[in-house]
Short mmCIF file of C-alpha atoms and ligand atoms in Angstrom, two decimals:
data_model
loop_
_atom_site.label_atom_id
_atom_site.label_comp_id
_atom_site.label_asym_id
_atom_site.label_seq_id
_atom_site.Cartn_x
_atom_site.Cartn_y
_atom_site.Cartn_z
CA MET A 27 -1.01 -22.86 -5.13
CA ASP A 28 -4.00 -25.09 -4.79
CA LEU A 29 -7.03 -23.16 -4.54
CA ARG A 30 -9.19 -25.75 -2.72
CA TYR A 31 -9.18 -25.40 1.21
CA THR A 32 -7.79 -28.10 2.91
CA GLU A 33 -9.04 -29.15 6.51
CA GLU A 34 -6.00 -27.29 8.18
CA GLU A 35 -6.72 -24.34 6.29
CA GLU A 36 -10.35 -24.37 7.49
CA ALA A 37 -9.44 -24.83 10.82
CA PHE A 38 -6.95 -21.84 10.71
CA ARG A 39 -9.98 -19.98 9.21
CA ALA A 40 -12.11 -20.89 12.08
CA GLU A 41 -9.51 -20.26 14.87
CA LEU A 42 -8.71 -16.82 13.20
CA ARG A 43 -12.53 -15.88 12.76
CA GLU A 44 -13.13 -16.79 16.49
CA TRP A 45 -10.19 -14.46 17.66
CA LEU A 46 -11.32 -11.63 15.46
CA GLU A 47 -14.68 -11.73 16.81
CA ASP A 48 -13.53 -11.01 20.24
CA ALA A 49 -10.46 -8.78 19.17
CA VAL A 50 -12.07 -6.27 17.05
CA PRO A 51 -14.96 -5.01 18.95
CA LYS A 52 -12.70 -4.93 22.09
CA TYR A 53 -10.16 -2.86 20.24
CA GLY A 54 -12.45 -0.28 19.07
CA PRO A 55 -13.10 2.38 16.39
CA ALA A 56 -10.20 4.28 14.64
CA PRO A 57 -9.44 7.78 15.91
CA ASP A 58 -10.14 11.05 13.79
CA PRO A 59 -7.98 11.09 10.78
CA ASP A 60 -6.24 14.35 11.48
CA GLU A 61 -5.44 13.23 15.29
CA TRP A 62 -1.74 11.83 14.28
CA ASP A 63 -0.55 10.79 17.70
CA ALA A 64 -3.90 9.07 18.30
CA ARG A 65 -3.72 7.51 14.84
CA ARG A 66 -0.16 6.22 15.28
CA ALA A 67 -1.04 4.78 18.66
CA TYR A 68 -4.20 3.05 17.31
CA ASP A 69 -2.36 1.61 14.14
CA THR A 70 0.70 0.31 15.95
CA GLY A 71 -1.39 -0.77 19.06
CA TRP A 72 -3.27 -3.12 16.77
CA GLN A 73 -0.20 -4.33 14.95
CA ARG A 74 0.87 -5.17 18.50
CA THR A 75 -2.37 -7.21 19.26
CA LEU A 76 -1.66 -9.25 16.10
CA TYR A 77 1.75 -9.82 17.16
CA ASP A 78 0.83 -11.01 20.59
CA ALA A 79 -1.86 -13.36 18.95
CA GLY A 80 0.73 -14.82 16.46
CA TYR A 81 -0.68 -13.22 13.43
CA ALA A 82 1.89 -10.57 12.74
CA GLY A 83 3.53 -10.94 9.42
CA ILE A 84 1.19 -13.82 8.21
CA ASN A 85 3.12 -14.49 5.38
CA TRP A 86 6.66 -13.50 6.54
CA PRO A 87 8.96 -16.34 6.91
CA LYS A 88 8.92 -18.03 10.63
CA GLU A 89 12.80 -17.42 10.88
CA TYR A 90 12.10 -13.69 10.87
CA GLY A 91 9.34 -13.89 13.30
CA GLY A 92 6.48 -14.12 11.06
CA ARG A 93 3.62 -16.80 10.86
CA GLY A 94 4.82 -18.36 7.56
CA ALA A 95 1.42 -18.92 6.43
CA THR A 96 1.03 -20.71 2.98
CA PRO A 97 -0.43 -18.24 0.18
CA THR A 98 -3.97 -19.92 0.52
CA GLU A 99 -3.68 -19.19 4.43
CA HIS A 100 -2.51 -15.74 3.74
CA LEU A 101 -5.82 -15.18 1.52
CA VAL A 102 -7.98 -16.62 4.27
CA TYR A 103 -6.18 -14.41 6.46
CA ILE A 104 -7.15 -11.20 4.11
CA GLU A 105 -10.67 -12.79 3.77
CA GLU A 106 -11.31 -12.96 7.49
CA THR A 107 -9.85 -9.59 8.65
CA GLU A 108 -11.76 -7.92 6.07
CA ARG A 109 -14.81 -9.81 6.90
CA ALA A 110 -14.40 -8.92 10.58
CA ARG A 111 -13.66 -5.16 9.69
CA ALA A 112 -10.26 -5.40 11.53
CA PRO A 113 -8.43 -2.27 11.74
CA TYR A 114 -6.49 -1.32 8.50
CA VAL A 115 -3.00 -1.58 8.33
CA GLY A 116 -2.64 2.36 8.40
CA CYS A 117 0.66 3.90 9.28
CA ASN A 118 2.21 0.36 9.32
CA PHE A 119 1.59 0.19 5.75
CA VAL A 120 5.25 0.69 4.43
CA ALA A 121 6.67 -1.35 7.25
CA GLN A 122 4.54 -4.16 6.72
CA LEU A 123 3.68 -4.33 3.35
CA HIS A 124 6.84 -3.39 1.37
CA ALA A 125 9.94 -2.12 3.67
CA GLY A 126 9.69 -5.52 5.60
CA PRO A 127 9.22 -7.49 2.59
CA THR A 128 12.21 -5.76 0.96
CA LEU A 129 14.61 -6.49 3.97
CA ILE A 130 13.54 -10.08 4.05
CA ALA A 131 14.50 -10.28 0.27
CA GLU A 132 17.48 -8.03 0.27
CA GLY A 133 18.68 -6.85 3.63
CA SER A 134 21.71 -7.90 5.57
CA PRO A 135 21.58 -10.36 8.53
CA GLU A 136 22.10 -7.25 10.92
CA GLN A 137 19.46 -5.29 9.24
CA LYS A 138 17.00 -8.17 9.44
CA ALA A 139 17.80 -9.06 13.11
CA PHE A 140 17.55 -5.42 14.17
CA HIS A 141 14.44 -4.16 12.22
CA LEU A 142 12.13 -7.11 11.33
CA PRO A 143 11.14 -8.21 14.89
CA THR A 144 10.43 -4.29 15.73
CA MET A 145 8.54 -3.87 12.71
CA LEU A 146 6.44 -6.87 13.62
CA ARG A 147 5.73 -5.63 17.24
CA GLY A 148 4.62 -2.36 15.77
CA ASP A 149 7.41 -0.32 17.35
CA GLU A 150 8.67 0.87 14.22
CA VAL A 151 6.77 3.17 11.67
CA TRP A 152 8.33 3.49 8.35
CA CYS A 153 8.12 5.82 5.46
CA GLN A 154 8.73 5.84 1.77
CA GLY A 155 11.18 8.53 0.25
CA PHE A 156 11.33 7.74 -3.30
CA SER A 157 9.58 10.60 -4.87
CA GLU A 158 11.03 14.04 -5.48
CA PRO A 159 9.63 17.20 -6.92
CA ASN A 160 11.59 17.09 -10.19
CA ALA A 161 11.43 13.26 -10.67
CA GLY A 162 8.14 12.03 -9.87
CA SER A 163 6.94 9.14 -12.71
CA ASP A 164 10.69 9.32 -13.71
CA LEU A 165 11.65 8.06 -10.44
CA ALA A 166 15.24 7.30 -11.79
CA SER A 167 16.04 10.98 -12.22
CA LEU A 168 15.95 11.68 -8.52
CA ARG A 169 18.70 14.02 -7.26
CA THR A 170 19.07 13.78 -3.39
CA ARG A 171 22.65 13.13 -3.23
CA ALA A 172 24.58 10.79 -0.72
CA VAL A 173 28.29 11.38 -0.70
CA ARG A 174 30.44 8.84 1.19
CA ASP A 175 32.35 10.22 4.08
CA GLY A 176 34.03 7.24 5.85
CA ASP A 177 31.54 4.87 7.08
CA GLU A 178 28.72 7.38 6.64
CA TYR A 179 26.73 8.87 3.76
CA VAL A 180 26.05 12.49 3.75
CA LEU A 181 22.58 13.22 2.32
CA ASN A 182 21.47 16.44 0.67
CA GLY A 183 18.23 17.14 -1.18
CA GLN A 184 14.49 16.86 -1.04
CA LYS A 185 11.78 14.12 -0.97
CA ILE A 186 7.92 14.80 -1.54
CA TRP A 187 4.42 13.15 -1.02
CA THR A 188 6.19 11.33 1.55
CA SER A 189 3.05 9.41 3.44
CA PHE A 190 3.41 9.06 7.10
CA GLY A 191 6.97 11.04 7.05
CA HIS A 192 5.69 12.91 10.19
CA VAL A 193 5.06 9.75 12.35
CA ALA A 194 7.88 7.55 11.08
CA GLU A 195 11.01 6.24 12.81
CA TYR A 196 12.47 5.14 9.43
CA GLY A 197 12.61 5.88 6.00
CA GLU A 198 13.26 3.59 2.90
CA MET A 199 14.87 6.04 0.75
CA LEU A 200 16.78 6.10 -2.86
CA VAL A 201 19.71 8.56 -3.09
CA ARG A 202 21.96 9.34 -5.85
CA THR A 203 25.63 7.86 -4.93
CA ASP A 204 26.93 8.24 -8.70
CA PRO A 205 25.78 11.29 -10.91
CA ASP A 206 28.18 10.51 -13.63
CA VAL A 207 26.59 7.29 -14.89
CA LYS A 208 23.23 6.15 -16.55
CA LYS A 209 20.63 7.45 -14.13
CA GLN A 210 19.52 3.96 -12.90
CA ALA A 211 23.00 3.14 -12.46
CA GLY A 212 24.08 5.61 -9.76
CA ILE A 213 21.15 5.09 -7.08
CA THR A 214 21.40 3.34 -3.37
CA TRP A 215 18.63 2.39 -1.30
CA LEU A 216 19.27 3.65 2.20
CA ILE A 217 17.53 3.14 5.77
CA VAL A 218 17.18 6.43 7.03
CA PRO A 219 16.51 6.96 10.69
CA MET A 220 13.96 10.11 10.60
CA ASP A 221 15.19 11.59 13.77
CA ARG A 222 18.74 12.55 12.43
CA PRO A 223 19.89 16.03 12.48
CA GLY A 224 19.32 17.93 9.14
CA ILE A 225 16.06 16.15 8.44
CA ASP A 226 13.06 18.72 8.26
CA VAL A 227 9.55 17.00 7.73
CA ARG A 228 6.84 19.71 6.66
CA PRO A 229 3.17 18.10 6.32
CA LEU A 230 1.21 18.78 3.36
CA ARG A 231 -2.67 18.71 2.89
CA ALA A 232 -4.20 16.83 0.03
CA MET A 233 -7.16 18.05 -2.01
CA GLU A 234 -9.71 16.18 -0.06
CA GLY A 235 -8.37 17.42 3.13
CA ALA A 236 -6.13 14.49 4.24
CA THR A 237 -2.97 15.21 6.06
CA GLU A 238 -1.04 12.17 5.02
CA PHE A 239 1.70 13.44 3.21
CA CYS A 240 5.03 15.42 3.88
CA GLU A 241 7.96 17.17 2.23
CA VAL A 242 11.20 16.09 3.59
CA PHE A 243 14.24 18.42 3.22
CA LEU A 244 17.87 16.63 3.99
CA ASP A 245 20.51 19.01 4.86
CA ASP A 246 23.85 17.08 5.58
CA VAL A 247 22.21 14.13 7.01
CA ARG A 248 24.63 11.71 8.17
CA VAL A 249 23.52 7.89 7.77
CA PRO A 250 25.85 5.02 8.43
CA VAL A 251 27.00 2.88 5.35
CA ALA A 252 25.66 -0.25 7.39
CA ASN A 253 22.30 1.34 6.41
CA ARG A 254 22.59 0.48 3.02
CA VAL A 255 20.17 -2.31 1.42
CA GLY A 256 22.04 -4.09 -1.45
CA GLU A 257 25.47 -2.76 -3.02
CA GLU A 258 26.27 0.91 -3.59
CA ASN A 259 24.58 1.97 -6.77
CA ASP A 260 22.54 -0.94 -7.00
CA GLY A 261 19.72 0.63 -5.57
CA TRP A 262 17.45 0.75 -8.81
CA ARG A 263 17.30 -3.17 -8.57
CA VAL A 264 16.53 -2.91 -5.10
CA ALA A 265 13.87 -0.14 -5.49
CA ASN A 266 12.28 -2.27 -8.23
CA VAL A 267 11.86 -5.13 -5.68
CA THR A 268 10.09 -2.71 -3.14
CA LEU A 269 7.81 -1.63 -5.97
CA SER A 270 6.75 -4.97 -6.94
CA PHE A 271 5.50 -5.91 -3.41
CA GLU A 272 3.88 -2.31 -3.03
CA ARG A 273 2.14 -2.58 -6.67
CA GLY A 274 1.72 -6.52 -6.44
CA THR A 275 0.55 -7.31 -2.86
CA ALA A 276 0.28 -4.29 -0.67
CA PHE A 277 -3.22 -3.54 -2.13
CA VAL A 278 -4.90 -6.96 -1.61
CA ALA A 279 -6.97 -6.01 1.54
CA ASP A 280 -8.33 -3.44 -0.68
CA VAL A 281 -9.61 -5.75 -3.20
CA MET A 282 -11.58 -7.23 -0.54
CA GLN A 283 -12.73 -3.92 0.80
CA THR A 284 -14.08 -3.19 -2.81
CA GLU A 285 -16.28 -6.49 -2.58
CA GLU A 286 -18.04 -4.67 0.29
CA LEU A 287 -18.10 -1.30 -1.63
CA ILE A 288 -20.09 -3.13 -4.32
CA ARG A 289 -22.53 -4.70 -1.87
CA ASP A 290 -23.00 -1.38 -0.44
CA LEU A 291 -23.69 0.36 -3.65
CA VAL A 292 -26.17 -2.06 -4.48
CA GLU A 293 -28.21 -1.83 -1.15
CA LEU A 294 -27.97 1.84 -1.97
CA ALA A 295 -29.52 1.71 -5.32
CA GLN A 296 -32.18 -0.68 -3.93
CA HIS A 297 -33.31 2.13 -1.72
CA LEU A 298 -33.00 5.24 -3.69
CA THR A 299 -35.86 6.13 -6.19
CA SER A 300 -36.49 7.99 -9.07
CA LYS A 301 -39.57 8.68 -10.90
CA GLY A 302 -41.32 6.13 -8.88
CA ALA A 303 -38.99 3.32 -9.32
CA THR A 304 -35.97 2.15 -7.39
CA ARG A 305 -32.46 3.09 -9.02
CA TRP A 306 -31.80 -0.84 -9.06
CA GLU A 307 -34.57 -1.33 -11.67
CA ASP A 308 -32.51 0.68 -14.20
CA ALA A 309 -31.07 -2.09 -16.37
CA GLY A 310 -28.01 -0.11 -17.40
CA LEU A 311 -26.82 0.47 -13.70
CA ARG A 312 -27.17 -3.17 -12.98
CA ARG A 313 -25.14 -3.98 -16.01
CA ASP A 314 -22.44 -1.50 -15.18
CA ILE A 315 -22.32 -2.89 -11.55
CA GLY A 316 -22.44 -6.31 -12.72
CA ARG A 317 -19.36 -5.81 -14.98
CA VAL A 318 -17.39 -4.26 -12.28
CA ALA A 319 -18.22 -7.13 -9.98
CA ALA A 320 -17.20 -9.38 -12.73
CA GLU A 321 -13.91 -7.60 -13.22
CA LEU A 322 -13.24 -7.84 -9.54
CA ASP A 323 -13.48 -11.46 -9.42
CA ALA A 324 -10.90 -11.69 -12.25
CA LEU A 325 -8.77 -9.63 -10.28
CA TRP A 326 -9.05 -11.73 -7.04
CA ALA A 327 -7.91 -14.54 -9.42
CA LEU A 328 -4.75 -12.34 -10.57
CA THR A 329 -4.35 -11.47 -6.87
CA LYS A 330 -4.05 -15.36 -6.07
CA ARG A 331 -1.62 -15.88 -8.71
CA ASN A 332 0.55 -12.79 -7.62
CA ILE A 333 0.74 -13.75 -3.87
CA SER A 334 1.59 -17.45 -5.00
CA GLN A 335 4.35 -16.32 -7.13
CA ALA A 336 5.66 -13.96 -4.54
CA GLN A 337 5.77 -17.14 -2.01
CA ARG A 338 7.66 -19.30 -4.77
CA THR A 339 10.12 -16.45 -6.02
CA GLY A 340 10.50 -14.08 -3.12
CA VAL A 341 8.96 -11.10 -5.30
CA VAL A 342 5.81 -10.42 -7.50
CA GLY A 343 7.40 -9.20 -10.71
CA VAL A 344 5.60 -7.27 -13.20
CA GLY A 345 2.29 -9.01 -12.47
CA GLY A 346 2.50 -6.27 -9.75
CA SER A 347 2.04 -3.43 -12.49
CA VAL A 348 -0.66 -5.48 -14.12
CA PHE A 349 -2.68 -5.54 -10.88
CA LYS A 350 -2.04 -2.08 -9.54
CA LEU A 351 -3.27 -0.89 -13.11
CA ALA A 352 -6.28 -3.19 -13.39
CA PHE A 353 -7.44 -2.64 -9.55
CA THR A 354 -7.03 1.39 -9.91
CA ASP A 355 -9.17 1.38 -13.36
CA LEU A 356 -11.78 -0.76 -11.49
CA ARG A 357 -11.87 1.40 -8.68
CA ASN A 358 -12.10 4.47 -10.75
CA GLN A 359 -15.27 2.94 -12.81
CA LEU A 360 -17.00 1.95 -9.64
CA GLY A 361 -16.33 5.47 -8.26
CA ASP A 362 -17.99 7.01 -11.51
CA ILE A 363 -21.11 4.57 -11.26
CA ALA A 364 -21.41 5.76 -7.29
CA MET A 365 -21.16 9.47 -8.38
CA HIS A 366 -23.91 8.77 -11.10
CA LEU A 367 -26.08 7.15 -8.58
CA LEU A 368 -25.76 9.58 -5.81
CA GLU A 369 -26.31 12.78 -8.10
CA ARG A 370 -26.13 15.91 -6.24
CA ALA A 371 -25.27 14.15 -3.03
CA SER A 372 -21.90 13.49 -4.60
CA LEU A 373 -20.98 17.18 -4.10
CA SER A 374 -20.32 16.60 -0.32
CA ILE A 375 -17.84 14.27 1.42
CA ASP A 376 -20.26 14.25 4.28
CA ASP A 377 -23.31 11.73 4.61
CA LEU A 378 -26.34 13.61 3.54
CA GLY A 379 -29.55 13.20 5.45
CA ASP A 380 -30.26 9.46 5.97
CA LEU A 381 -28.26 8.76 2.67
CA PRO A 382 -24.86 6.88 3.41
CA SER A 383 -23.24 8.65 0.83
CA GLY A 384 -19.73 10.02 2.25
CA ARG A 385 -18.15 6.56 2.03
CA HIS A 386 -18.41 6.63 -1.71
CA VAL A 387 -17.44 10.19 -2.18
CA GLN A 388 -14.50 9.63 -0.15
CA ALA A 389 -13.67 5.89 -2.23
CA ARG A 390 -14.07 8.06 -5.21
CA PHE A 391 -11.21 10.33 -4.13
CA TRP A 392 -9.18 7.50 -2.99
CA ALA A 393 -9.37 5.91 -6.44
CA LEU A 394 -7.98 9.14 -8.07
CA ARG A 395 -5.04 9.00 -5.57
CA MET A 396 -4.45 5.37 -6.10
CA SER A 397 -4.09 6.09 -9.89
CA ILE A 398 -1.12 8.15 -8.82
CA ALA A 399 0.33 6.59 -5.86
CA ALA A 400 3.03 3.94 -6.24
CA GLY A 401 3.31 4.94 -9.81
CA THR A 402 0.92 6.35 -12.15
CA SER A 403 -1.77 4.50 -14.29
CA GLN A 404 0.12 5.76 -17.19
CA VAL A 405 3.56 4.65 -16.33
CA GLN A 406 2.02 1.10 -15.29
CA ARG A 407 0.60 0.97 -18.95
CA ASN A 408 4.39 1.74 -20.38
CA ILE A 409 5.55 -1.04 -17.84
CA VAL A 410 2.98 -3.66 -18.93
CA GLY A 411 3.64 -2.49 -22.72
CA GLU A 412 7.16 -2.89 -22.57
CA ARG A 413 8.06 -5.63 -20.30
CA VAL A 414 4.81 -7.90 -20.48
CA LEU A 415 3.80 -7.46 -24.03
CA GLY A 416 7.31 -6.81 -25.38
CA LEU A 417 6.23 -3.33 -27.40
CA PRO A 418 8.82 -1.13 -28.38
CA ARG A 419 10.31 1.05 -25.53
CA GLU A 420 8.86 4.64 -24.99
CA ARG A 421 12.40 6.14 -25.46
C1 LIG B 507 -1.89 9.04 -2.25
C2 LIG B 507 -0.41 9.14 -2.59
C3 LIG B 507 0.31 8.56 -1.96
C4 LIG B 507 1.96 8.60 -1.94
N1 LIG B 507 2.84 8.26 -1.30
C5 LIG B 507 4.19 8.41 -1.26
C6 LIG B 507 5.04 7.96 -0.49
O1 LIG B 507 4.97 7.66 0.47
N2 LIG B 507 6.40 8.12 -0.87
C7 LIG B 507 6.72 8.51 -2.20
O2 LIG B 507 7.95 8.46 -2.33
N3 LIG B 507 5.85 8.87 -2.93
C8 LIG B 507 4.52 8.92 -2.56
N4 LIG B 507 3.63 9.51 -3.74
C9 LIG B 507 4.16 9.88 -4.99
C10 LIG B 507 3.74 9.10 -6.09
O3 LIG B 507 4.58 8.02 -6.27
C11 LIG B 507 4.08 10.13 -7.26
O4 LIG B 507 3.24 11.11 -7.33
C12 LIG B 507 3.96 9.63 -8.50
O5 LIG B 507 5.04 8.62 -8.91
C13 LIG B 507 3.97 10.49 -9.77
O6 LIG B 507 4.75 11.55 -9.67
P1 LIG B 507 4.39 12.93 -10.10
O7 LIG B 507 3.50 13.29 -8.93
O8 LIG B 507 5.74 13.77 -9.82
O9 LIG B 507 3.63 13.10 -11.54
P2 LIG B 507 4.57 13.40 -12.59
O10 LIG B 507 5.74 12.44 -12.89
O11 LIG B 507 5.04 14.93 -12.75
O12 LIG B 507 3.37 12.97 -13.86
C14 LIG B 507 2.41 13.91 -14.28
C15 LIG B 507 1.76 13.13 -15.32
O13 LIG B 507 2.49 12.73 -16.50
C16 LIG B 507 2.41 11.24 -16.75
N5 LIG B 507 3.59 10.93 -16.99
C17 LIG B 507 4.89 11.04 -16.59
N6 LIG B 507 5.80 10.24 -17.35
C18 LIG B 507 5.13 9.80 -18.24
C19 LIG B 507 5.46 8.76 -18.98
N7 LIG B 507 6.94 8.28 -19.45
N8 LIG B 507 4.67 8.14 -19.98
C20 LIG B 507 3.24 8.24 -19.78
N9 LIG B 507 2.93 9.35 -19.04
C21 LIG B 507 3.73 10.11 -18.09
C22 LIG B 507 1.98 10.94 -15.42
O14 LIG B 507 1.23 9.42 -15.51
C23 LIG B 507 0.81 11.77 -14.83
O15 LIG B 507 -0.23 11.70 -15.41
C24 LIG B 507 2.24 9.20 -3.47
C25 LIG B 507 1.27 9.71 -4.24
C26 LIG B 507 -0.11 9.71 -3.73
C27 LIG B 507 -0.98 10.07 -4.89
#
C-alpha cells in the first residue's frame, strides 16, 4: 500500500466530498434510538442512497457489485464520510462489515449471487448469532444443536446479545453439528432466515438504556443445508474469518470519530474553568489528551496495515485482535479523561446546562461496551499472547 495520494485518489476524494456535501444534509438526522422501525428505515435508506450513487460496498470486489476501491481509496472514503458526518452504518453493521465480507471469502456462488446484491442495496439486515448464555468468551463451547434431516438442519438452542436481532432478516449463526468431537471441530456456520417458524426474538435493555440486544430462542427451526457456509463442522474456521473482519476492519470509522471526540474534548477543556483558570491550562490534562492523540495516530497506521492486508490476502488475521484491544483500551482511557474533566456533569447522560457533556458520557459507556463486544479485551490479550507473541497456551 502506497500511503501517498495519487492524482486519481485526490480526484476520488473531491468527487466524494462534493457528493456528500449535498447528500448528507438532504438525507437528514437519525431518528430516536428507540424507534426501531424508523431506525431500520433510516439506516437501510442511507445504504440505498450509497448504492444508487455507486458508493456501496466501497472495498467489495466489483464482480460482487462493490466499488472495488483500492485500500487508499477505502481510507479516503472513511475520512470523507466521517468528515461529512454521514449517517452511521447502524443496523447494516453485520451485513456490510462482517457477514458480507465472510460470504465473499467463503460463500457458495449461489449464496453470493443471492445475498450480496441485496445487502448492498440495503434490502437485508443481518444479525450475528454467535454468543450463547453458557459459552460467551469460550465461543467454541456453544451448544445450539443442528441435526441434519434430509436437505435441512433442525436447530434447537438459545443465542444471546444478538444486536439488531429484532429487525434482521438473516442471522449469521454458529451451531453444533457434532457434539462428540473436540469442541472446535463440531461447529457449522449457517445463514438463518430470522422469520422461520420456531424462532422467538426477545429484546433486552442494556445498562445505559440501549435496546439493541436480543435473546433468540430456537425451537425445531428448519434451515436448508444450502444455507451452510463452508463445510459441515468447519464453522470454527469460518467464524474466525468473520471475527477477523469484525475485529480488524469493522470499527475503522470509529477511529475517525475518536479524532473528532478528542477535538471536542479539547474545546470543552478550553471553555471550562476551575479556580479562575481554564482546565486546558492544566499541564497534566494536556499531557493525558496528547498521549491518547498520539496513540490514535499509531492506531491509524495499524488500521492502514490491516486494510492493506485484508485487500491483499482476503482476511485481516490476528492484526484484528491487536487493533481491537488497542482501540478499546484507548477509548477507555479517553473516557476516563472525559469523566475527570466533566466532574459532576458526568453523572448524567444528558447535556447539562450549556455544557455539551452527554456525548462524552455516552462515549464512556460505549468504550465499556466495546471492551466486551466482538470478544472481550481479556480474550484478545490471550489471542495476541498466544498467536502473535508465541507465549504458552492458556490451557
Ligand atoms: C455491545 C455488545 C454487542 C454485542 N453484540 C453481539 C452480537 O450481535 N452477536 C453476538 O453473538 N454476540 C454479541 N455480543 C456478545 C459478546 O460477544 C460477548 O458478550 C462476549 O464475547 C463475552 O462473553 P460473555 O458476555 O458471556 O462474558 P464471559 O465469557 O462470561 O466473560 C466474563 C469475564 O471473564 C473473562 N474471561 C472469560 N474467559 C476468559 C479467559 N479465557 N481468559 C481471560 N479472561 C476470560 C472475560 O474477559 C470477561 O471479563 C455483544 C456484546 C456487547 C457488549
